[in-house]
Amino acid sequence: MIDEDQPVCLCFDVSRRKVIQFIRTQKPTTASQLSECFGAGTGCGWCRPYLKQLWASHHPESETLPDAADYADGRRRHRREQKDQ
Ligand code: FES
C-alpha cells in the first residue's frame, strides 16, 4: 500500500503527495526544480534520488519508495557519512 503522506524529504517534511502535486501542477523541467516545493531536497540530499524517481516517472503515484523506517535509517546513515567526511 502506498502511503501518500509518507515524507519524501525528511529534512523539510515534504510528503509524496505534495511532491506529486507539484509535479502535476508546476511541471518542473528538471528534478532540481522540486526544491521549489517546500525546499524538498535542499537539506542533507538523501531524498534527491527519490525526488528524481518521482519526477522522471510517467505515473509518480504508483512509484514505490522504501518502507518508511528503512528510508529514515538510510538517511541517518547518509548523514553520518556526511559528517565523517
Ligand atoms: S531528506 Fe530531503 S534533503 Fe534531507
mmCIF file of N, CA, C and O and ligand atoms in Angstrom:
data_model
loop_
_atom_site.group_PDB
_atom_site.id
_atom_site.type_symbol
_atom_site.label_atom_id
_atom_site.label_comp_id
_atom_site.label_asym_id
_atom_site.label_seq_id
_atom_site.Cartn_x
_atom_site.Cartn_y
_atom_site.Cartn_z
ATOM 1 N N MET A 1 0.841 -1.207 0.000
ATOM 2 C CA MET A 1 0.000 0.000 0.000
ATOM 3 C C MET A 1 0.877 1.259 0.000
ATOM 4 O O MET A 1 1.799 1.371 0.795
ATOM 5 N N ILE A 2 0.559 2.168 -0.864
ATOM 6 C CA ILE A 2 1.333 3.404 -0.929
ATOM 7 C C ILE A 2 0.746 4.424 0.043
ATOM 8 O O ILE A 2 -0.455 4.663 0.055
ATOM 9 N N ASP A 3 1.615 4.952 0.870
ATOM 10 C CA ASP A 3 1.187 5.978 1.819
ATOM 11 C C ASP A 3 1.462 7.347 1.195
ATOM 12 O O ASP A 3 2.608 7.772 1.088
ATOM 13 N N GLU A 4 0.402 8.005 0.809
ATOM 14 C CA GLU A 4 0.536 9.306 0.127
ATOM 15 C C GLU A 4 1.193 10.349 1.022
ATOM 16 O O GLU A 4 1.780 11.312 0.542
ATOM 17 N N ASP A 5 1.028 10.163 2.324
ATOM 18 C CA ASP A 5 1.563 11.158 3.242
ATOM 19 C C ASP A 5 2.967 10.838 3.714
ATOM 20 O O ASP A 5 3.525 11.554 4.543
ATOM 21 N N GLN A 6 3.542 9.762 3.165
ATOM 22 C CA GLN A 6 4.921 9.452 3.542
ATOM 23 C C GLN A 6 5.818 10.612 3.138
ATOM 24 O O GLN A 6 5.776 11.072 1.994
ATOM 25 N N PRO A 7 6.606 11.107 4.072
ATOM 26 C CA PRO A 7 7.526 12.178 3.679
ATOM 27 C C PRO A 7 8.588 11.640 2.730
ATOM 28 O O PRO A 7 9.153 10.581 2.970
ATOM 29 N N VAL A 8 8.827 12.350 1.668
ATOM 30 C CA VAL A 8 9.932 12.007 0.770
ATOM 31 C C VAL A 8 11.152 12.759 1.275
ATOM 32 O O VAL A 8 12.212 12.192 1.497
ATOM 33 N N CYS A 9 10.975 14.059 1.485
ATOM 34 C CA CYS A 9 12.070 14.848 2.056
ATOM 35 C C CYS A 9 11.856 14.951 3.555
ATOM 36 O O CYS A 9 10.951 15.646 4.024
ATOM 37 N N LEU A 10 12.695 14.236 4.295
ATOM 38 C CA LEU A 10 12.556 14.231 5.755
ATOM 39 C C LEU A 10 13.112 15.506 6.366
ATOM 40 O O LEU A 10 12.685 15.921 7.426
ATOM 41 N N CYS A 11 14.069 16.134 5.713
ATOM 42 C CA CYS A 11 14.623 17.383 6.256
ATOM 43 C C CYS A 11 13.542 18.459 6.351
ATOM 44 O O CYS A 11 13.502 19.220 7.310
ATOM 45 N N PHE A 12 12.684 18.504 5.349
ATOM 46 C CA PHE A 12 11.676 19.569 5.308
ATOM 47 C C PHE A 12 10.258 19.027 5.400
ATOM 48 O O PHE A 12 9.303 19.772 5.174
ATOM 49 N N ASP A 13 10.146 17.733 5.713
ATOM 50 C CA ASP A 13 8.847 17.107 5.896
ATOM 51 C C ASP A 13 7.915 17.353 4.701
ATOM 52 O O ASP A 13 6.799 17.843 4.853
ATOM 53 N N VAL A 14 8.406 17.024 3.523
ATOM 54 C CA VAL A 14 7.606 17.187 2.307
ATOM 55 C C VAL A 14 7.096 15.795 1.892
ATOM 56 O O VAL A 14 7.894 14.906 1.605
ATOM 57 N N SER A 15 5.794 15.638 1.890
ATOM 58 C CA SER A 15 5.190 14.330 1.603
ATOM 59 C C SER A 15 5.205 14.024 0.112
ATOM 60 O O SER A 15 5.324 14.924 -0.724
ATOM 61 N N ARG A 16 5.035 12.744 -0.207
ATOM 62 C CA ARG A 16 4.983 12.397 -1.627
ATOM 63 C C ARG A 16 3.767 13.037 -2.285
ATOM 64 O O ARG A 16 3.800 13.408 -3.432
ATOM 65 N N ARG A 17 2.693 13.193 -1.525
ATOM 66 C CA ARG A 17 1.509 13.857 -2.076
ATOM 67 C C ARG A 17 1.849 15.277 -2.571
ATOM 68 O O ARG A 17 1.475 15.678 -3.664
ATOM 69 N N LYS A 18 2.584 16.012 -1.735
ATOM 70 C CA LYS A 18 2.945 17.397 -2.104
ATOM 71 C C LYS A 18 3.856 17.403 -3.326
ATOM 72 O O LYS A 18 3.717 18.241 -4.225
ATOM 73 N N VAL A 19 4.812 16.474 -3.327
ATOM 74 C CA VAL A 19 5.755 16.419 -4.453
ATOM 75 C C VAL A 19 5.014 16.083 -5.746
ATOM 76 O O VAL A 19 5.216 16.737 -6.783
ATOM 77 N N ILE A 20 4.127 15.105 -5.679
ATOM 78 C CA ILE A 20 3.400 14.681 -6.886
ATOM 79 C C ILE A 20 2.486 15.800 -7.369
ATOM 80 O O ILE A 20 2.387 16.073 -8.567
ATOM 81 N N GLN A 21 1.869 16.476 -6.447
ATOM 82 C CA GLN A 21 1.005 17.599 -6.831
ATOM 83 C C GLN A 21 1.829 18.704 -7.509
ATOM 84 O O GLN A 21 1.407 19.290 -8.505
ATOM 85 N N PHE A 22 3.003 18.945 -6.957
ATOM 86 C CA PHE A 22 3.884 19.955 -7.552
ATOM 87 C C PHE A 22 4.277 19.551 -8.974
ATOM 88 O O PHE A 22 4.264 20.361 -9.893
ATOM 89 N N ILE A 23 4.613 18.272 -9.143
ATOM 90 C CA ILE A 23 4.991 17.777 -10.474
ATOM 91 C C ILE A 23 3.819 17.943 -11.451
ATOM 92 O O ILE A 23 3.995 18.405 -12.582
ATOM 93 N N ARG A 24 2.642 17.623 -10.988
ATOM 94 C CA ARG A 24 1.447 17.711 -11.850
ATOM 95 C C ARG A 24 1.114 19.153 -12.222
ATOM 96 O O ARG A 24 0.751 19.442 -13.358
ATOM 97 N N THR A 25 1.199 20.036 -11.245
ATOM 98 C CA THR A 25 0.718 21.403 -11.497
ATOM 99 C C THR A 25 1.807 22.321 -12.050
ATOM 100 O O THR A 25 1.538 23.146 -12.908
ATOM 101 N N GLN A 26 3.037 22.173 -11.559
ATOM 102 C CA GLN A 26 4.100 23.097 -11.980
ATOM 103 C C GLN A 26 4.915 22.559 -13.149
ATOM 104 O O GLN A 26 5.670 23.307 -13.767
ATOM 105 N N LYS A 27 4.798 21.265 -13.397
ATOM 106 C CA LYS A 27 5.534 20.629 -14.484
ATOM 107 C C LYS A 27 7.003 21.069 -14.537
ATOM 108 O O LYS A 27 7.459 21.662 -15.531
ATOM 109 N N PRO A 28 7.747 20.808 -13.475
ATOM 110 C CA PRO A 28 9.160 21.201 -13.465
ATOM 111 C C PRO A 28 9.921 20.516 -14.609
ATOM 112 O O PRO A 28 9.658 19.351 -14.911
ATOM 113 N N THR A 29 10.818 21.259 -15.241
ATOM 114 C CA THR A 29 11.550 20.679 -16.372
ATOM 115 C C THR A 29 12.836 19.985 -15.922
ATOM 116 O O THR A 29 13.449 19.265 -16.703
ATOM 117 N N THR A 30 13.253 20.225 -14.701
ATOM 118 C CA THR A 30 14.388 19.477 -14.136
ATOM 119 C C THR A 30 13.992 19.003 -12.738
ATOM 120 O O THR A 30 13.153 19.644 -12.081
ATOM 121 N N ALA A 31 14.610 17.906 -12.305
ATOM 122 C CA ALA A 31 14.296 17.381 -10.974
ATOM 123 C C ALA A 31 14.689 18.387 -9.893
ATOM 124 O O ALA A 31 14.041 18.482 -8.858
ATOM 125 N N SER A 32 15.743 19.152 -10.153
ATOM 126 C CA SER A 32 16.207 20.079 -9.111
ATOM 127 C C SER A 32 15.196 21.193 -8.835
ATOM 128 O O SER A 32 15.219 21.811 -7.774
ATOM 129 N N GLN A 33 14.292 21.413 -9.772
ATOM 130 C CA GLN A 33 13.253 22.427 -9.524
ATOM 131 C C GLN A 33 12.280 22.003 -8.426
ATOM 132 O O GLN A 33 11.498 22.821 -7.942
ATOM 133 N N LEU A 34 12.357 20.743 -8.035
ATOM 134 C CA LEU A 34 11.494 20.310 -6.925
ATOM 135 C C LEU A 34 11.891 21.005 -5.624
ATOM 136 O O LEU A 34 11.148 20.979 -4.654
ATOM 137 N N SER A 35 13.052 21.636 -5.615
ATOM 138 C CA SER A 35 13.445 22.412 -4.430
ATOM 139 C C SER A 35 12.442 23.543 -4.177
ATOM 140 O O SER A 35 12.312 24.013 -3.048
ATOM 141 N N GLU A 36 11.723 23.933 -5.218
ATOM 142 C CA GLU A 36 10.708 24.992 -5.043
ATOM 143 C C GLU A 36 9.468 24.456 -4.344
ATOM 144 O O GLU A 36 8.568 25.222 -4.005
ATOM 145 N N CYS A 37 9.420 23.165 -4.160
ATOM 146 C CA CYS A 37 8.305 22.548 -3.442
ATOM 147 C C CYS A 37 8.702 22.410 -1.972
ATOM 148 O O CYS A 37 9.261 21.398 -1.562
ATOM 149 N N PHE A 38 8.531 23.442 -1.214
ATOM 150 C CA PHE A 38 8.803 23.469 0.224
ATOM 151 C C PHE A 38 10.253 23.121 0.561
ATOM 152 O O PHE A 38 10.528 22.564 1.614
ATOM 153 N N GLY A 39 11.158 23.398 -0.361
ATOM 154 C CA GLY A 39 12.581 23.158 -0.088
ATOM 155 C C GLY A 39 13.021 21.715 -0.254
ATOM 156 O O GLY A 39 14.128 21.350 0.153
ATOM 157 N N ALA A 40 12.168 20.870 -0.845
ATOM 158 C CA ALA A 40 12.498 19.449 -0.977
ATOM 159 C C ALA A 40 13.875 19.248 -1.596
ATOM 160 O O ALA A 40 14.195 19.831 -2.631
ATOM 161 N N GLY A 41 14.691 18.441 -0.939
ATOM 162 C CA GLY A 41 15.996 18.081 -1.478
ATOM 163 C C GLY A 41 17.121 19.057 -1.162
ATOM 164 O O GLY A 41 18.264 18.823 -1.546
ATOM 165 N N THR A 42 16.832 20.123 -0.448
ATOM 166 C CA THR A 42 17.870 21.136 -0.236
ATOM 167 C C THR A 42 18.574 20.997 1.117
ATOM 168 O O THR A 42 19.377 21.842 1.482
ATOM 169 N N GLY A 43 18.260 19.931 1.853
ATOM 170 C CA GLY A 43 18.943 19.715 3.129
ATOM 171 C C GLY A 43 20.108 18.766 2.949
ATOM 172 O O GLY A 43 21.064 19.062 2.235
ATOM 173 N N CYS A 44 19.976 17.575 3.543
ATOM 174 C CA CYS A 44 21.078 16.607 3.527
ATOM 175 C C CYS A 44 21.298 15.968 2.155
ATOM 176 O O CYS A 44 22.340 15.393 1.903
ATOM 177 N N GLY A 45 20.292 16.026 1.295
ATOM 178 C CA GLY A 45 20.436 15.469 -0.048
ATOM 179 C C GLY A 45 20.003 14.014 -0.192
ATOM 180 O O GLY A 45 19.965 13.490 -1.301
ATOM 181 N N TRP A 46 19.684 13.378 0.908
ATOM 182 C CA TRP A 46 19.326 11.952 0.870
ATOM 183 C C TRP A 46 18.159 11.670 -0.080
ATOM 184 O O TRP A 46 18.132 10.676 -0.786
ATOM 185 N N CYS A 47 17.177 12.544 -0.094
ATOM 186 C CA CYS A 47 15.952 12.269 -0.853
ATOM 187 C C CYS A 47 16.088 12.564 -2.342
ATOM 188 O O CYS A 47 15.185 12.259 -3.112
ATOM 189 N N ARG A 48 17.201 13.156 -2.750
ATOM 190 C CA ARG A 48 17.277 13.593 -4.162
ATOM 191 C C ARG A 48 17.070 12.482 -5.172
ATOM 192 O O ARG A 48 16.338 12.681 -6.140
ATOM 193 N N PRO A 49 17.657 11.282 -4.976
ATOM 194 C CA PRO A 49 17.380 10.209 -5.954
ATOM 195 C C PRO A 49 15.899 9.853 -5.998
ATOM 196 O O PRO A 49 15.379 9.487 -7.056
ATOM 197 N N TYR A 50 15.207 9.949 -4.876
ATOM 198 C CA TYR A 50 13.785 9.584 -4.831
ATOM 199 C C TYR A 50 12.938 10.686 -5.456
ATOM 200 O O TYR A 50 11.949 10.420 -6.133
ATOM 201 N N LEU A 51 13.346 11.925 -5.228
ATOM 202 C CA LEU A 51 12.651 13.036 -5.890
ATOM 203 C C LEU A 51 12.790 12.882 -7.398
ATOM 204 O O LEU A 51 11.837 13.059 -8.154
ATOM 205 N N LYS A 52 13.995 12.511 -7.805
ATOM 206 C CA LYS A 52 14.257 12.341 -9.232
ATOM 207 C C LYS A 52 13.410 11.200 -9.805
ATOM 208 O O LYS A 52 12.871 11.306 -10.905
ATOM 209 N N GLN A 53 13.296 10.144 -9.030
ATOM 210 C CA GLN A 53 12.486 8.988 -9.445
ATOM 211 C C GLN A 53 11.025 9.415 -9.656
ATOM 212 O O GLN A 53 10.403 9.043 -10.655
ATOM 213 N N LEU A 54 10.493 10.194 -8.735
ATOM 214 C CA LEU A 54 9.104 10.654 -8.877
ATOM 215 C C LEU A 54 8.983 11.594 -10.071
ATOM 216 O O LEU A 54 8.048 11.516 -10.864
ATOM 217 N N TRP A 55 9.951 12.483 -10.184
ATOM 218 C CA TRP A 55 9.925 13.473 -11.267
ATOM 219 C C TRP A 55 9.985 12.791 -12.644
ATOM 220 O O TRP A 55 9.282 13.187 -13.577
ATOM 221 N N ALA A 56 10.845 11.748 -12.755
ATOM 222 C CA ALA A 56 11.077 11.111 -14.051
ATOM 223 C C ALA A 56 9.948 10.161 -14.453
ATOM 224 O O ALA A 56 9.858 9.756 -15.609
ATOM 225 N N SER A 57 9.097 9.816 -13.507
ATOM 226 C CA SER A 57 8.090 8.788 -13.775
ATOM 227 C C SER A 57 6.869 9.352 -14.512
ATOM 228 O O SER A 57 6.445 10.482 -14.263
ATOM 229 N N HIS A 58 6.316 8.525 -15.386
ATOM 230 C CA HIS A 58 5.058 8.917 -16.036
ATOM 231 C C HIS A 58 3.880 8.751 -15.083
ATOM 232 O O HIS A 58 2.836 9.362 -15.270
ATOM 233 N N HIS A 59 4.077 7.912 -14.080
ATOM 234 C CA HIS A 59 2.999 7.671 -13.115
ATOM 235 C C HIS A 59 3.564 7.772 -11.705
ATOM 236 O O HIS A 59 3.689 6.761 -11.006
ATOM 237 N N PRO A 60 3.919 8.977 -11.277
ATOM 238 C CA PRO A 60 4.567 9.110 -9.968
ATOM 239 C C PRO A 60 3.734 8.542 -8.826
ATOM 240 O O PRO A 60 4.288 8.064 -7.846
ATOM 241 N N GLU A 61 2.411 8.537 -8.987
ATOM 242 C CA GLU A 61 1.540 8.000 -7.917
ATOM 243 C C GLU A 61 1.841 6.535 -7.634
ATOM 244 O O GLU A 61 1.616 6.057 -6.532
ATOM 245 N N SER A 62 2.283 5.816 -8.678
ATOM 246 C CA SER A 62 2.489 4.387 -8.451
ATOM 247 C C SER A 62 3.945 4.018 -8.192
ATOM 248 O O SER A 62 4.285 2.842 -8.074
ATOM 249 N N GLU A 63 4.815 5.004 -8.094
ATOM 250 C CA GLU A 63 6.218 4.716 -7.754
ATOM 251 C C GLU A 63 6.303 4.283 -6.301
ATOM 252 O O GLU A 63 5.693 4.903 -5.436
ATOM 253 N N THR A 64 7.065 3.241 -6.058
ATOM 254 C CA THR A 64 7.218 2.826 -4.660
ATOM 255 C C THR A 64 8.515 3.381 -4.098
ATOM 256 O O THR A 64 9.529 3.455 -4.789
ATOM 257 N N LEU A 65 8.457 3.781 -2.858
ATOM 258 C CA LEU A 65 9.639 4.224 -2.131
ATOM 259 C C LEU A 65 9.936 3.156 -1.090
ATOM 260 O O LEU A 65 9.066 2.342 -0.773
ATOM 261 N N PRO A 66 11.159 3.163 -0.544
ATOM 262 C CA PRO A 66 11.435 2.189 0.508
ATOM 263 C C PRO A 66 10.450 2.378 1.668
ATOM 264 O O PRO A 66 9.918 3.474 1.869
ATOM 265 N N ASP A 67 10.262 1.321 2.394
ATOM 266 C CA ASP A 67 9.474 1.358 3.614
ATOM 267 C C ASP A 67 9.957 2.536 4.482
ATOM 268 O O ASP A 67 11.155 2.827 4.548
ATOM 269 N N ALA A 68 9.022 3.223 5.141
ATOM 270 C CA ALA A 68 9.351 4.471 5.846
ATOM 271 C C ALA A 68 10.488 4.314 6.858
ATOM 272 O O ALA A 68 11.359 5.180 6.953
ATOM 273 N N ALA A 69 10.487 3.194 7.596
ATOM 274 C CA ALA A 69 11.529 3.008 8.615
ATOM 275 C C ALA A 69 12.894 2.799 7.957
ATOM 276 O O ALA A 69 13.895 3.386 8.381
ATOM 277 N N ASP A 70 12.925 2.005 6.888
ATOM 278 C CA ASP A 70 14.197 1.788 6.177
ATOM 279 C C ASP A 70 14.689 3.090 5.562
ATOM 280 O O ASP A 70 15.892 3.378 5.534
ATOM 281 N N TYR A 71 13.747 3.842 5.077
ATOM 282 C CA TYR A 71 14.082 5.112 4.425
ATOM 283 C C TYR A 71 14.736 6.070 5.436
ATOM 284 O O TYR A 71 15.770 6.676 5.173
ATOM 285 N N ALA A 72 14.129 6.149 6.617
ATOM 286 C CA ALA A 72 14.674 7.021 7.662
ATOM 287 C C ALA A 72 16.043 6.515 8.125
ATOM 288 O O ALA A 72 16.952 7.308 8.380
ATOM 289 N N ASP A 73 16.206 5.191 8.206
ATOM 290 C CA ASP A 73 17.504 4.621 8.591
ATOM 291 C C ASP A 73 18.566 4.966 7.559
ATOM 292 O O ASP A 73 19.690 5.318 7.904
ATOM 293 N N GLY A 74 18.192 4.835 6.297
ATOM 294 C CA GLY A 74 19.126 5.152 5.220
ATOM 295 C C GLY A 74 19.585 6.597 5.315
ATOM 296 O O GLY A 74 20.762 6.912 5.117
ATOM 297 N N ARG A 75 18.663 7.456 5.654
ATOM 298 C CA ARG A 75 19.018 8.876 5.761
ATOM 299 C C ARG A 75 19.972 9.105 6.941
ATOM 300 O O ARG A 75 20.923 9.880 6.841
ATOM 301 N N ARG A 76 19.711 8.400 8.044
ATOM 302 C CA ARG A 76 20.610 8.544 9.198
ATOM 303 C C ARG A 76 22.035 8.143 8.822
ATOM 304 O O ARG A 76 22.996 8.832 9.164
ATOM 305 N N ARG A 77 22.143 7.024 8.094
ATOM 306 C CA ARG A 77 23.491 6.577 7.663
ATOM 307 C C ARG A 77 24.118 7.619 6.747
ATOM 308 O O ARG A 77 25.287 7.952 6.885
ATOM 309 N N HIS A 78 23.323 8.109 5.835
ATOM 310 C CA HIS A 78 23.788 9.113 4.878
ATOM 311 C C HIS A 78 24.332 10.345 5.614
ATOM 312 O O HIS A 78 25.398 10.855 5.307
ATOM 313 N N ARG A 79 23.607 10.780 6.626
ATOM 314 C CA ARG A 79 24.031 11.981 7.352
ATOM 315 C C ARG A 79 25.283 11.714 8.166
ATOM 316 O O ARG A 79 26.154 12.576 8.299
ATOM 317 N N ARG A 80 25.386 10.494 8.704
ATOM 318 C CA ARG A 80 26.584 10.137 9.466
ATOM 319 C C ARG A 80 27.805 10.151 8.537
ATOM 320 O O ARG A 80 28.844 10.687 8.888
ATOM 321 N N GLU A 81 27.620 9.575 7.355
ATOM 322 C CA GLU A 81 28.723 9.563 6.383
ATOM 323 C C GLU A 81 29.137 10.979 6.005
ATOM 324 O O GLU A 81 30.316 11.280 5.868
ATOM 325 N N GLN A 82 28.155 11.848 5.860
ATOM 326 C CA GLN A 82 28.474 13.240 5.508
ATOM 327 C C GLN A 82 29.333 13.878 6.604
ATOM 328 O O GLN A 82 30.283 14.575 6.327
ATOM 329 N N LYS A 83 28.979 13.593 7.856
ATOM 330 C CA LYS A 83 29.708 14.181 8.972
ATOM 331 C C LYS A 83 31.125 13.655 9.043
ATOM 332 O O LYS A 83 32.040 14.356 9.453
ATOM 333 N N ASP A 84 31.297 12.387 8.647
ATOM 334 C CA ASP A 84 32.619 11.762 8.730
ATOM 335 C C ASP A 84 33.593 12.270 7.673
ATOM 336 O O ASP A 84 34.776 12.018 7.740
ATOM 337 N N GLN A 85 33.080 12.953 6.687
ATOM 338 C CA GLN A 85 33.968 13.352 5.582
ATOM 339 C C GLN A 85 34.788 14.587 5.931
ATOM 340 O O GLN A 85 34.358 15.435 6.655
HETATM 341 S S1 FES B 1 15.756 14.261 3.292
HETATM 342 FE FE1 FES B 1 15.459 15.718 1.733
HETATM 343 S S2 FES B 1 17.175 16.986 1.881
HETATM 344 FE FE2 FES B 1 17.381 15.656 3.570
#
